[in-house]
PDB file of C-alpha atoms in Angstrom:
ATOM      1  CA  MET A   1     -24.946  65.289 -55.020  1.00 50.00           C
ATOM      2  CA  ASN A   2     -21.794  64.586 -57.044  1.00 46.00           C
ATOM      3  CA  ALA A   3     -22.254  60.864 -56.434  1.00 46.00           C
ATOM      4  CA  ILE A   4     -25.832  61.017 -57.801  1.00 46.00           C
ATOM      5  CA  LEU A   5     -24.682  62.873 -60.913  1.00 44.00           C
ATOM      6  CA  PHE A   6     -21.912  60.276 -61.429  1.00 45.00           C
ATOM      7  CA  VAL A   7     -24.600  57.613 -61.590  1.00 44.00           C
ATOM      8  CA  LEU A   8     -27.186  59.471 -63.609  1.00 47.00           C
ATOM      9  CA  ILE A   9     -25.072  61.137 -66.302  1.00 47.00           C
ATOM     10  CA  PRO A  10     -23.801  57.917 -67.957  1.00 50.00           C
ATOM     11  CA  ALA A  11     -27.326  56.500 -67.986  1.00 49.00           C
ATOM     12  CA  PHE A  12     -28.678  59.732 -69.499  1.00 48.00           C
ATOM     13  CA  ILE A  13     -26.010  59.703 -72.211  1.00 48.00           C
ATOM     14  CA  ILE A  14     -26.892  56.127 -73.143  1.00 52.00           C
ATOM     15  CA  VAL A  15     -30.603  56.954 -73.290  1.00 48.00           C
ATOM     16  CA  VAL A  16     -29.943  59.953 -75.554  1.00 48.00           C
ATOM     17  CA  TYR A  17     -27.747  57.716 -77.747  1.00 51.00           C
ATOM     18  CA  PHE A  18     -30.624  55.316 -78.289  1.00 50.00           C
ATOM     19  CA  ILE A  19     -33.154  58.065 -78.970  1.00 43.00           C
ATOM     20  CA  LEU A  20     -30.988  59.938 -81.458  1.00 47.00           C
ATOM     21  CA  ARG A  21     -29.898  56.966 -83.479  1.00 51.00           C
ATOM     22  CA  GLY A  22     -33.404  55.391 -83.545  1.00 47.00           C
ATOM     23  CA  ASN A  23     -33.846  52.039 -85.174  1.00 46.00           C
ATOM     24  CA  LYS A  24     -32.983  52.904 -88.744  1.00 48.00           C
ATOM     25  CA  SER A  25     -30.586  50.515 -90.451  1.00 47.00           C
ATOM     26  CA  ARG A  26     -28.709  50.984 -93.688  1.00 56.00           C
ATOM     27  CA  GLN A  27     -27.864  47.948 -95.777  1.00 65.00           C
ATOM     28  CA  ARG A  28     -24.139  47.894 -96.332  1.00 76.00           C
ATOM     29  CA  PRO A  29     -22.402  45.859 -99.027  1.00 83.00           C
ATOM     30  CA  VAL A  30     -22.223  42.152 -98.224  1.00 81.00           C
ATOM     31  CA  ASN A  31     -18.523  41.298 -97.847  1.00 84.00           C
ATOM     32  CA  GLU A  32     -17.851  37.596 -97.900  1.00 91.00           C
ATOM     33  CA  LEU A  33     -15.856  36.286 -94.932  1.00 96.00           C
ATOM     34  CA  THR A  34     -12.070  36.186 -95.090  1.00 96.00           C
ATOM     35  CA  GLU A  35     -10.049  33.090 -94.505  1.00 97.00           C
ATOM     36  CA  ALA A  36      -9.112  34.404 -91.073  1.00 98.00           C
ATOM     37  CA  GLU A  37     -12.788  34.902 -90.206  1.00 98.00           C
ATOM     38  CA  ARG A  38     -13.645  31.381 -91.366  1.00 97.00           C
ATOM     39  CA  ASN A  39     -10.834  30.060 -89.196  1.00 98.00           C
ATOM     40  CA  LEU A  40     -12.286  31.873 -86.215  1.00 98.00           C
ATOM     41  CA  LEU A  41     -15.651  30.228 -86.821  1.00 98.00           C
ATOM     42  CA  ALA A  42     -13.986  26.836 -87.161  1.00 97.00           C
ATOM     43  CA  HIS A  43     -12.237  27.265 -83.815  1.00 96.00           C
ATOM     44  CA  HIS A  44     -15.001  28.880 -81.753  1.00 96.00           C
ATOM     45  CA  VAL A  45     -18.439  27.892 -83.082  1.00 97.00           C
ATOM     46  CA  HIS A  46     -19.335  24.237 -82.515  1.00 95.00           C
ATOM     47  CA  TYR A  47     -22.536  24.544 -84.573  1.00 96.00           C
ATOM     48  CA  TYR A  48     -20.442  25.618 -87.591  1.00 97.00           C
ATOM     49  CA  GLN A  49     -17.974  22.774 -86.978  1.00 96.00           C
ATOM     50  CA  GLN A  50     -20.788  20.191 -87.252  1.00 94.00           C
ATOM     51  CA  LEU A  51     -21.960  21.384 -90.676  1.00 96.00           C
ATOM     52  CA  ASN A  52     -20.800  19.808 -93.934  1.00 96.00           C
ATOM     53  CA  ALA A  53     -18.901  21.881 -96.495  1.00 97.00           C
ATOM     54  CA  ALA A  54     -22.083  23.145 -98.217  1.00 97.00           C
ATOM     55  CA  GLY A  55     -23.640  23.964 -94.905  1.00 97.00           C
ATOM     56  CA  GLN A  56     -20.576  25.851 -93.713  1.00 98.00           C
ATOM     57  CA  GLN A  57     -20.608  27.925 -96.909  1.00 97.00           C
ATOM     58  CA  ARG A  58     -24.264  28.745 -96.421  1.00 97.00           C
ATOM     59  CA  PHE A  59     -23.621  29.686 -92.786  1.00 98.00           C
ATOM     60  CA  GLU A  60     -20.768  31.984 -93.837  1.00 98.00           C
ATOM     61  CA  HIS A  61     -22.992  33.702 -96.404  1.00 97.00           C
ATOM     62  CA  LYS A  62     -25.710  34.258 -93.804  1.00 97.00           C
ATOM     63  CA  ILE A  63     -23.137  35.644 -91.359  1.00 98.00           C
ATOM     64  CA  ALA A  64     -21.904  38.108 -94.017  1.00 97.00           C
ATOM     65  CA  ALA A  65     -25.449  39.182 -94.886  1.00 96.00           C
ATOM     66  CA  PHE A  66     -26.321  39.730 -91.204  1.00 97.00           C
ATOM     67  CA  LEU A  67     -23.227  41.907 -90.672  1.00 97.00           C
ATOM     68  CA  ALA A  68     -24.290  44.007 -93.648  1.00 96.00           C
ATOM     69  CA  TYR A  69     -27.582  45.128 -92.077  1.00 95.00           C
ATOM     70  CA  VAL A  70     -26.904  45.049 -88.332  1.00 96.00           C
ATOM     71  CA  ARG A  71     -24.346  47.315 -86.623  1.00 95.00           C
ATOM     72  CA  ILE A  72     -22.267  45.801 -83.795  1.00 97.00           C
ATOM     73  CA  GLU A  73     -20.726  48.399 -81.551  1.00 95.00           C
ATOM     74  CA  GLY A  74     -18.997  48.456 -78.172  1.00 94.00           C
ATOM     75  CA  VAL A  75     -19.734  50.525 -75.085  1.00 91.00           C
ATOM     76  CA  GLY A  76     -16.700  50.468 -72.827  1.00 90.00           C
ATOM     77  CA  VAL A  77     -15.140  47.670 -74.970  1.00 93.00           C
ATOM     78  CA  THR A  78     -13.262  47.391 -78.224  1.00 94.00           C
ATOM     79  CA  ILE A  79     -15.031  45.232 -80.810  1.00 96.00           C
ATOM     80  CA  GLU A  80     -12.781  42.496 -82.211  1.00 97.00           C
ATOM     81  CA  ALA A  81     -13.410  40.316 -85.260  1.00 97.00           C
ATOM     82  CA  LEU A  82     -14.350  37.371 -83.034  1.00 98.00           C
ATOM     83  CA  ASP A  83     -16.953  39.470 -81.205  1.00 98.00           C
ATOM     84  CA  ARG A  84     -18.684  40.331 -84.443  1.00 98.00           C
ATOM     85  CA  LEU A  85     -18.641  36.709 -85.606  1.00 98.00           C
ATOM     86  CA  LEU A  86     -20.012  35.349 -82.336  1.00 98.00           C
ATOM     87  CA  VAL A  87     -22.855  37.871 -82.338  1.00 98.00           C
ATOM     88  CA  ALA A  88     -23.666  37.027 -85.912  1.00 98.00           C
ATOM     89  CA  SER A  89     -23.441  33.296 -85.239  1.00 98.00           C
ATOM     90  CA  SER A  90     -25.881  33.695 -82.330  1.00 98.00           C
ATOM     91  CA  ALA A  91     -28.276  35.396 -84.734  1.00 98.00           C
ATOM     92  CA  ILE A  92     -27.907  32.864 -87.553  1.00 98.00           C
ATOM     93  CA  ILE A  93     -28.041  29.609 -85.561  1.00 98.00           C
ATOM     94  CA  PRO A  94     -31.766  29.882 -84.722  1.00 98.00           C
ATOM     95  CA  VAL A  95     -32.708  30.928 -88.276  1.00 98.00           C
ATOM     96  CA  PHE A  96     -30.320  28.743 -90.247  1.00 98.00           C
ATOM     97  CA  GLY A  97     -33.216  26.594 -91.494  1.00 97.00           C
ATOM     98  CA  PHE A  98     -35.199  29.593 -92.791  1.00 97.00           C
ATOM     99  CA  GLU A  99     -35.122  30.775 -96.377  1.00 92.00           C
ATOM    100  CA  GLU A 100     -31.899  32.235 -97.687  1.00 88.00           C
ATOM    101  CA  ASP A 101     -32.782  35.934 -97.582  1.00 89.00           C
ATOM    102  CA  TRP A 102     -34.545  35.926 -94.178  1.00 94.00           C
ATOM    103  CA  GLN A 103     -33.664  38.923 -91.980  1.00 94.00           C
ATOM    104  CA  TYR A 104     -34.340  40.213 -88.440  1.00 95.00           C
ATOM    105  CA  LYS A 105     -36.601  43.092 -89.431  1.00 91.00           C
ATOM    106  CA  ASN A 106     -36.881  44.147 -85.764  1.00 88.00           C
ATOM    107  CA  LEU A 107     -33.124  44.667 -85.224  1.00 94.00           C
ATOM    108  CA  SER A 108     -30.763  47.385 -86.376  1.00 93.00           C
ATOM    109  CA  SER A 109     -27.871  47.278 -83.884  1.00 95.00           C
ATOM    110  CA  VAL A 110     -26.270  45.201 -81.130  1.00 96.00           C
ATOM    111  CA  LEU A 111     -24.289  46.900 -78.382  1.00 94.00           C
ATOM    112  CA  LEU A 112     -21.658  44.965 -76.447  1.00 95.00           C
ATOM    113  CA  TYR A 113     -21.025  45.878 -72.846  1.00 92.00           C
ATOM    114  CA  PRO A 114     -17.961  44.613 -70.922  1.00 88.00           C
ATOM    115  CA  ASP A 115     -19.984  42.519 -68.501  1.00 88.00           C
ATOM    116  CA  THR A 116     -23.298  42.510 -66.595  1.00 83.00           C
ATOM    117  CA  PHE A 117     -25.347  45.699 -66.487  1.00 82.00           C
ATOM    118  CA  ASN A 118     -28.436  47.034 -64.712  1.00 78.00           C
ATOM    119  CA  LYS A 119     -31.854  48.246 -65.784  1.00 77.00           C
ATOM    120  CA  ASP A 120     -30.408  51.732 -66.283  1.00 70.00           C
ATOM    121  CA  PHE A 121     -27.817  50.357 -68.705  1.00 71.00           C
ATOM    122  CA  GLN A 122     -24.922  50.923 -66.310  1.00 71.00           C
ATOM    123  CA  PHE A 123     -22.103  48.400 -66.314  1.00 71.00           C
ATOM    124  CA  GLU A 124     -20.344  49.723 -63.217  1.00 67.00           C
ATOM    125  CA  GLY A 125     -21.441  49.764 -59.616  1.00 65.00           C
ATOM    126  CA  ALA A 126     -23.912  47.570 -57.754  1.00 67.00           C
ATOM    127  CA  GLU A 127     -27.087  45.711 -58.757  1.00 69.00           C
ATOM    128  CA  ARG A 128     -25.728  44.528 -62.103  1.00 72.00           C
ATOM    129  CA  SER A 129     -27.282  41.209 -63.067  1.00 73.00           C
ATOM    130  CA  ILE A 130     -28.457  41.562 -66.688  1.00 81.00           C
ATOM    131  CA  LEU A 131     -26.514  39.612 -69.336  1.00 85.00           C
ATOM    132  CA  GLY A 132     -28.639  40.523 -72.332  1.00 89.00           C
ATOM    133  CA  MET A 133     -31.642  42.600 -73.278  1.00 88.00           C
ATOM    134  CA  VAL A 134     -33.904  43.132 -76.274  1.00 86.00           C
ATOM    135  CA  GLY A 135     -35.050  46.728 -76.407  1.00 75.00           C
ATOM    136  CA  ASP A 136     -38.527  48.229 -76.364  1.00 72.00           C
ATOM    137  CA  GLY A 137     -39.777  51.801 -76.675  1.00 67.00           C
ATOM    138  CA  TYR A 138     -36.951  54.196 -77.584  1.00 63.00           C
ATOM    139  CA  MET A 139     -34.658  51.155 -77.617  1.00 71.00           C
ATOM    140  CA  ASN A 140     -36.772  49.326 -80.165  1.00 78.00           C
ATOM    141  CA  GLY A 141     -34.539  47.671 -82.725  1.00 83.00           C
ATOM    142  CA  GLN A 142     -31.610  47.510 -80.296  1.00 90.00           C
ATOM    143  CA  MET A 143     -30.048  44.614 -78.369  1.00 94.00           C
ATOM    144  CA  ILE A 144     -27.549  44.831 -75.535  1.00 93.00           C
ATOM    145  CA  LEU A 145     -25.273  41.909 -74.749  1.00 95.00           C
ATOM    146  CA  SER A 146     -22.565  41.321 -72.182  1.00 93.00           C
ATOM    147  CA  LYS A 147     -19.311  40.600 -74.037  1.00 94.00           C
ATOM    148  CA  SER A 148     -18.178  38.147 -71.343  1.00 94.00           C
ATOM    149  CA  ALA A 149     -21.510  36.270 -71.498  1.00 94.00           C
ATOM    150  CA  LEU A 150     -21.322  36.204 -75.316  1.00 96.00           C
ATOM    151  CA  HIS A 151     -17.940  34.449 -75.210  1.00 95.00           C
ATOM    152  CA  LEU A 152     -18.964  32.126 -72.345  1.00 94.00           C
ATOM    153  CA  GLY A 153     -21.924  30.954 -74.428  1.00 94.00           C
ATOM    154  CA  PHE A 154     -19.541  29.583 -77.065  1.00 95.00           C
ATOM    155  CA  SER A 155     -17.126  27.959 -74.592  1.00 91.00           C
ATOM    156  CA  ASN A 156     -17.221  24.317 -73.535  1.00 72.00           C
ATOM    157  CA  MET A 157     -18.097  25.441 -69.985  1.00 66.00           C
ATOM    158  CA  ALA A 158     -21.424  26.882 -71.144  1.00 65.00           C
ATOM    159  CA  ASP A 159     -23.252  23.504 -71.183  1.00 82.00           C
ATOM    160  CA  LYS A 160     -26.926  24.134 -72.121  1.00 88.00           C
ATOM    161  CA  GLU A 161     -26.719  27.939 -71.952  1.00 93.00           C
ATOM    162  CA  ASN A 162     -25.972  30.613 -74.518  1.00 95.00           C
ATOM    163  CA  THR A 163     -27.055  34.152 -73.593  1.00 96.00           C
ATOM    164  CA  ALA A 164     -26.820  35.599 -77.105  1.00 97.00           C
ATOM    165  CA  ILE A 165     -28.886  32.812 -78.695  1.00 97.00           C
ATOM    166  CA  HIS A 166     -31.397  33.337 -75.843  1.00 96.00           C
ATOM    167  CA  GLU A 167     -31.774  37.019 -76.798  1.00 96.00           C
ATOM    168  CA  PHE A 168     -32.099  36.341 -80.491  1.00 97.00           C
ATOM    169  CA  VAL A 169     -34.860  33.793 -79.762  1.00 97.00           C
ATOM    170  CA  HIS A 170     -36.637  36.584 -77.837  1.00 95.00           C
ATOM    171  CA  LEU A 171     -36.432  38.635 -81.051  1.00 95.00           C
ATOM    172  CA  LEU A 172     -38.003  35.816 -83.012  1.00 96.00           C
ATOM    173  CA  ASP A 173     -40.727  35.495 -80.384  1.00 95.00           C
ATOM    174  CA  LYS A 174     -41.296  39.262 -80.547  1.00 93.00           C
ATOM    175  CA  SER A 175     -41.546  39.297 -84.369  1.00 90.00           C
ATOM    176  CA  ASP A 176     -45.299  38.489 -84.251  1.00 90.00           C
ATOM    177  CA  GLY A 177     -45.931  41.504 -82.021  1.00 88.00           C
ATOM    178  CA  ALA A 178     -45.974  39.746 -78.639  1.00 89.00           C
ATOM    179  CA  THR A 179     -43.087  38.310 -76.621  1.00 92.00           C
ATOM    180  CA  ASP A 180     -45.167  35.511 -75.102  1.00 95.00           C
ATOM    181  CA  GLY A 181     -43.313  32.274 -75.759  1.00 96.00           C
ATOM    182  CA  VAL A 182     -45.496  31.364 -78.708  1.00 96.00           C
ATOM    183  CA  PRO A 183     -43.981  32.486 -82.029  1.00 94.00           C
ATOM    184  CA  ASP A 184     -47.179  32.494 -84.044  1.00 92.00           C
ATOM    185  CA  ASN A 185     -45.547  33.489 -87.291  1.00 91.00           C
ATOM    186  CA  LEU A 186     -43.026  30.602 -87.053  1.00 93.00           C
ATOM    187  CA  MET A 187     -44.878  27.777 -85.304  1.00 94.00           C
ATOM    188  CA  LYS A 188     -47.446  25.700 -87.183  1.00 92.00           C
ATOM    189  CA  HIS A 189     -50.955  26.375 -85.906  1.00 93.00           C
ATOM    190  CA  GLU A 190     -51.553  22.739 -84.929  1.00 94.00           C
ATOM    191  CA  TYR A 191     -48.603  22.921 -82.533  1.00 95.00           C
ATOM    192  CA  THR A 192     -49.717  26.040 -80.645  1.00 95.00           C
ATOM    193  CA  LEU A 193     -52.033  24.442 -78.058  1.00 96.00           C
ATOM    194  CA  PRO A 194     -49.773  21.387 -77.450  1.00 96.00           C
ATOM    195  CA  TRP A 195     -46.833  23.740 -77.045  1.00 97.00           C
ATOM    196  CA  VAL A 196     -48.578  25.889 -74.465  1.00 97.00           C
ATOM    197  CA  LYS A 197     -49.624  22.754 -72.590  1.00 97.00           C
ATOM    198  CA  MET A 198     -46.072  21.427 -72.616  1.00 97.00           C
ATOM    199  CA  ILE A 199     -44.718  24.721 -71.326  1.00 97.00           C
ATOM    200  CA  HIS A 200     -46.952  24.639 -68.235  1.00 97.00           C
ATOM    201  CA  GLN A 201     -46.423  20.935 -67.623  1.00 97.00           C
ATOM    202  CA  GLU A 202     -42.667  21.336 -67.736  1.00 97.00           C
ATOM    203  CA  MET A 203     -42.759  24.458 -65.582  1.00 98.00           C
ATOM    204  CA  GLN A 204     -44.457  22.382 -62.892  1.00 97.00           C
ATOM    205  CA  ARG A 205     -41.717  19.721 -63.216  1.00 97.00           C
ATOM    206  CA  ILE A 206     -39.020  22.355 -62.911  1.00 97.00           C
ATOM    207  CA  GLU A 207     -40.637  23.792 -59.787  1.00 96.00           C
ATOM    208  CA  LYS A 208     -40.637  20.302 -58.243  1.00 96.00           C
ATOM    209  CA  GLY A 209     -36.976  19.758 -59.126  1.00 95.00           C
ATOM    210  CA  LYS A 210     -37.811  17.023 -61.603  1.00 96.00           C
ATOM    211  CA  SER A 211     -36.424  18.610 -64.758  1.00 97.00           C
ATOM    212  CA  ASP A 212     -32.919  19.366 -66.000  1.00 96.00           C
ATOM    213  CA  ILE A 213     -34.123  22.562 -67.703  1.00 97.00           C
ATOM    214  CA  ASN A 214     -32.677  25.802 -66.254  1.00 96.00           C
ATOM    215  CA  PRO A 215     -35.074  27.007 -63.502  1.00 97.00           C
ATOM    216  CA  TYR A 216     -34.996  30.491 -65.073  1.00 96.00           C
ATOM    217  CA  ALA A 217     -37.486  29.010 -67.528  1.00 97.00           C
ATOM    218  CA  ILE A 218     -40.297  29.242 -65.008  1.00 97.00           C
ATOM    219  CA  THR A 219     -40.102  33.086 -65.004  1.00 96.00           C
ATOM    220  CA  ASN A 220     -42.756  33.201 -67.766  1.00 97.00           C
ATOM    221  CA  GLU A 221     -43.655  31.563 -71.075  1.00 97.00           C
ATOM    222  CA  ALA A 222     -41.282  33.851 -73.069  1.00 97.00           C
ATOM    223  CA  GLU A 223     -38.312  32.916 -70.900  1.00 97.00           C
ATOM    224  CA  PHE A 224     -39.272  29.237 -71.132  1.00 98.00           C
ATOM    225  CA  PHE A 225     -39.180  29.385 -74.921  1.00 98.00           C
ATOM    226  CA  ALA A 226     -35.787  31.161 -74.943  1.00 97.00           C
ATOM    227  CA  VAL A 227     -34.245  28.883 -72.290  1.00 98.00           C
ATOM    228  CA  VAL A 228     -35.405  25.682 -73.975  1.00 98.00           C
ATOM    229  CA  SER A 229     -34.172  27.007 -77.315  1.00 98.00           C
ATOM    230  CA  GLU A 230     -30.726  27.487 -75.841  1.00 97.00           C
ATOM    231  CA  TYR A 231     -30.852  23.848 -74.744  1.00 97.00           C
ATOM    232  CA  PHE A 232     -32.067  22.825 -78.251  1.00 97.00           C
ATOM    233  CA  PHE A 233     -29.056  24.358 -79.962  1.00 97.00           C
ATOM    234  CA  GLU A 234     -26.404  23.770 -77.343  1.00 95.00           C
ATOM    235  CA  LYS A 235     -27.222  20.168 -76.371  1.00 95.00           C
ATOM    236  CA  PRO A 236     -29.678  18.893 -79.009  1.00 96.00           C
ATOM    237  CA  GLY A 237     -29.041  15.192 -78.504  1.00 95.00           C
ATOM    238  CA  GLN A 238     -29.610  15.529 -74.750  1.00 95.00           C
ATOM    239  CA  LEU A 239     -32.812  17.524 -75.223  1.00 97.00           C
ATOM    240  CA  LYS A 240     -34.137  14.994 -77.757  1.00 97.00           C
ATOM    241  CA  GLU A 241     -33.476  12.103 -75.368  1.00 97.00           C
ATOM    242  CA  LYS A 242     -34.878  13.713 -72.242  1.00 97.00           C
ATOM    243  CA  HIS A 243     -37.654  15.869 -73.752  1.00 97.00           C
ATOM    244  CA  PRO A 244     -38.617  14.345 -77.131  1.00 97.00           C
ATOM    245  CA  GLU A 245     -41.927  16.224 -77.465  1.00 97.00           C
ATOM    246  CA  LEU A 246     -40.355  19.611 -76.753  1.00 97.00           C
ATOM    247  CA  TYR A 247     -37.571  18.755 -79.190  1.00 98.00           C
ATOM    248  CA  HIS A 248     -40.012  17.785 -81.896  1.00 97.00           C
ATOM    249  CA  ILE A 249     -41.962  21.071 -81.786  1.00 97.00           C
ATOM    250  CA  LEU A 250     -38.768  23.154 -81.641  1.00 98.00           C
ATOM    251  CA  SER A 251     -37.403  21.169 -84.573  1.00 98.00           C
ATOM    252  CA  GLU A 252     -40.559  21.937 -86.582  1.00 97.00           C
ATOM    253  CA  THR A 253     -40.425  25.618 -85.544  1.00 97.00           C
ATOM    254  CA  PHE A 254     -36.794  26.273 -86.326  1.00 98.00           C
ATOM    255  CA  LEU A 255     -36.862  23.941 -89.354  1.00 97.00           C
ATOM    256  CA  GLN A 256     -33.777  22.163 -88.054  1.00 97.00           C
ATOM    257  CA  ASP A 257     -32.817  18.828 -86.554  1.00 97.00           C
ATOM    258  CA  PRO A 258     -29.472  19.631 -84.871  1.00 95.00           C
ATOM    259  CA  ALA A 259     -29.338  16.262 -83.051  1.00 94.00           C
ATOM    260  CA  LYS A 260     -28.598  14.653 -86.419  1.00 87.00           C
ATOM    261  CA  LYS A 261     -25.425  16.713 -87.005  1.00 66.00           C
TER     262      LYS A 261
END
């Protein structure tokens, strides 16, 4: 009985936390980044490193604006300056090509967990395999990320994968009301049918072992979009060379051509 309570009580507390705080966000003052924060970006965010001076200044402003309307909090971890900057960078990279004042209207807070967690939001014990999650229902407006996965996504070892970017792409996908791999409010109408066709063709190639795209992409269309978007931002030149049609539609959707950087 005590063992059951030990498992259920932490999960219950986290559920109550989400319900009580809801998804309301309060716009805080936009504080421009300090020199120390800019140095952290320069050392840890390859995307930022590839921008020219004007692009870096714009990136910094978008980071500061994001941090003014989204809370970043830790559960079982202490939040450091680098954590906040990596979360914000993950959010800004996919939307960097959008208009200056664009915001994630379906996000109010990001919670960082120490490592993997399970479907009951527990980060201790067995059956922990989740690295990131975009919330629904009482968790609407919330995102949970593994701190270790967040940092791995910005390391050289990460290759084509970045968990936090993956989750923010899910948010973009969800912004039209359906997380289905087709961001209708971002993608030009003439690309919708070709995109869906490409998804299913590439899924078949992945299943046959004839694609270098992460096999997790065959889970469903939404996961395909998120996985290929990770590839697009992490290894743009490689994606453009091996999957030029996918790259073209993603470039038109995100309004970016990162292979040129």
